[in-house]
Amino acid sequence: MAERMLQFIKLPQQTPTKREAAARKDDFSEIYESFEPGSAKAQASRCSQCGIPFCSMNCPLGNNIPDWLKLTAEGRLEEAYELSSATNTFPEICGRICPQDRLCEGNCVIEKGFDSVTIGAVERYITDTAFANDWVKPVSPAEEREQSVGIIGAGPAGLAAAERLRGLGYQVTVYDRHDRVGGLLIYGIPGFKLEKEIVLRRWKWLEEGGVKFVLNADIGGKIPFAQLRAEHGAVLVATGVYKARELGGPGAGLKGIVPALDYLITSNRRGLGDATPEFDSGALNAAGKDVVVIGGGDTAMDCVRTAIRQGAKSVSCLYRRDRQNMPGSLREVKNAEEEGVNFIWLAAPEAFLGDEQVAGVRAVRMHLGLPDASGRQSVEAIEGSHFTVKADLVIKALGYDPEDIPTAFNEPGLNLTNWGTLKVHARTFETSLPGVYAAGDIVRGASLVVWAIKDGRDAAQAMHKHFSGLSQAAAAE
Ligand code: FAD
Ligand code: SF4
Ligand code: SF4
């Protein structure tokens, strides 16, 4: 008999088993285990099936959460999968790495005093079960179309668009400068949050559906952008943002001060079995070192926890605001603290000490001032509050800005916003160049995987409209 819903009154919130910090901090496997079937069913049954589901309204994809929770509670998992995958291209990935505390779960309105429904863990469970039962079929278009689309960037935005367009029958080729598919899912985000097999199986799934990949293809470098425009009926730019924000101050150029993404890419490549000379030489290896990571976002959290797993002597995170005002997920801070990371809140680096090689960071204490025009509290240094943290490896994780795409693509007519991101029409996703679209971080600025998926899906729909308009015009001639 189907489980009754509204079980939150007698059934407490239960998250999937999290491996003990002592056991997990030596490896790069995911720290959360999957739900057991009984737990997923029971946890889904805690949902009170709100008439106005704030969880869905705060999911960027507008996922139909109450309905797939109900189906899960009833044991109707294949239907739950169909519903969940109708609005999300990669539900098992979002279920693992969305900051649910700030999105769906943070807005679950179960009666006051009861913890939210564990939406992300159930979402992951549904699609992992679907893969295990072979319910996840490659996209299979009802009709083939002649028009082709070139997508630059095999991150979540490009891949979500590729799946949608291929489903509509377009001939889709995805180009990426890396040798593997996934963008930041494969080379940025570490395995302890998202195991690489999860990303690799989606690559295979897309290929089986007829999406073509051209890898090691640097558009604007090896392959001119104009060539892609000539070869395809439309082009989608989904290149993400990679220009790391720099640190200033005396000693900022010392050896041993490294960009976060170089550090994470090396670690991820090593996990994938690639040669990693910069790890072997010790330049991008935290083993035995006092490590200081500067920043408070997802990237900083991934760096501190990677350094722990590489066997650092100590790992500190310097962030100029406090815990409540950090951009990264609070769940990840808690995980990092459990693993032994020392957070130094309200502190900013002023200078880097050492002759050739960094030996320490001189920092100053900050306090939060009045909110600025954006509503965010300003930060001010407290005079005379300097202190030093020992460091042989300093990792800069201060965020990313977009690269100069018009120059890289030799297209001065490609318009930018004031923030340097690509300017697109809000509804059509088209840039200032006809037939060239853009989606994901390169439009939005550094954001989240779930937003990249949403933008990729929406851009695909807009491109389809563009092609449909062209066909109608041709038919009318
Ligand atoms: P990307 O994922 O960056 O993919 C862009 C792709 O374009 C890359 O593969 C790149 O190689 C390719 N490319 C770029 N230029 C060219 C070119 N000229 N020619 C060919 N190919 C090119 N978000 C979350 O939701 N949860 C998290 O836990 C989380 N953790 C993160 C951790 C880190 C370390 C980082 C850096 C980001 C994290 N994010 C997280 C953010 C998230 O990864 C991004 O918002 C998302 O990946 C953006 O997707 P995208 O497709 O726009 O770009
Ligand atoms: Fe929540 Fe993300 Fe899933 Fe939406 S996609 S339901 S925000 S975990
Ligand atoms: Fe269920 Fe919470 Fe969503 Fe309400 S807000 S429908 S209780 S998951």
mmCIF file of C-alpha atoms and ligand atoms in Angstrom, residues 5 8 44 46-56 65-67 69 104-105 107-111 116-119, ligand 3:
data_model
loop_
_atom_site.group_PDB
_atom_site.id
_atom_site.type_symbol
_atom_site.label_atom_id
_atom_site.label_comp_id
_atom_site.label_asym_id
_atom_site.label_seq_id
_atom_site.Cartn_x
_atom_site.Cartn_y
_atom_site.Cartn_z
ATOM 1 C CA MET A 5 2.215 11.707 2.863
ATOM 2 C CA PHE A 8 6.941 14.934 8.907
ATOM 3 C CA ALA A 44 9.757 11.537 0.491
ATOM 4 C CA ARG A 46 7.450 13.717 4.861
ATOM 5 C CA CYS A 47 6.369 16.199 2.175
ATOM 6 C CA SER A 48 3.094 17.934 3.004
ATOM 7 C CA GLN A 49 2.211 18.464 -0.700
ATOM 8 C CA CYS A 50 1.869 22.226 -0.399
ATOM 9 C CA GLY A 51 -0.684 23.884 -2.651
ATOM 10 C CA ILE A 52 1.879 26.599 -3.346
ATOM 11 C CA PRO A 53 5.191 24.692 -3.312
ATOM 12 C CA PHE A 54 7.883 27.200 -2.348
ATOM 13 C CA CYS A 55 10.473 24.450 -2.916
ATOM 14 C CA SER A 56 9.651 24.398 -6.670
ATOM 15 C CA ILE A 65 9.156 18.479 -6.559
ATOM 16 C CA PRO A 66 5.940 17.582 -4.690
ATOM 17 C CA ASP A 67 4.799 15.282 -7.493
ATOM 18 C CA LEU A 69 8.234 13.087 -3.943
ATOM 19 C CA CYS A 104 14.707 24.195 -2.670
ATOM 20 C CA GLU A 105 15.277 22.832 0.842
ATOM 21 C CA ASN A 107 12.460 27.210 1.198
ATOM 22 C CA CYS A 108 10.600 24.044 2.161
ATOM 23 C CA VAL A 109 7.722 25.244 4.305
ATOM 24 C CA ILE A 110 7.087 22.151 6.375
ATOM 25 C CA GLU A 111 5.528 23.337 9.636
ATOM 26 C CA SER A 116 12.890 20.394 5.574
ATOM 27 C CA VAL A 117 12.279 17.460 3.257
ATOM 28 C CA THR A 118 15.639 16.135 1.954
ATOM 29 C CA ILE A 119 14.753 17.026 -1.642
HETATM 30 FE FE1 SF4 B 3 6.828 19.341 0.145
HETATM 31 FE FE2 SF4 B 3 8.441 21.125 1.389
HETATM 32 FE FE3 SF4 B 3 7.864 21.384 -1.197
HETATM 33 FE FE4 SF4 B 3 5.963 21.805 0.621
HETATM 34 S S1 SF4 B 3 7.796 23.022 0.340
HETATM 35 S S2 SF4 B 3 5.751 20.673 -1.327
HETATM 36 S S3 SF4 B 3 6.537 20.274 2.168
HETATM 37 S S4 SF4 B 3 8.995 19.684 -0.262
#
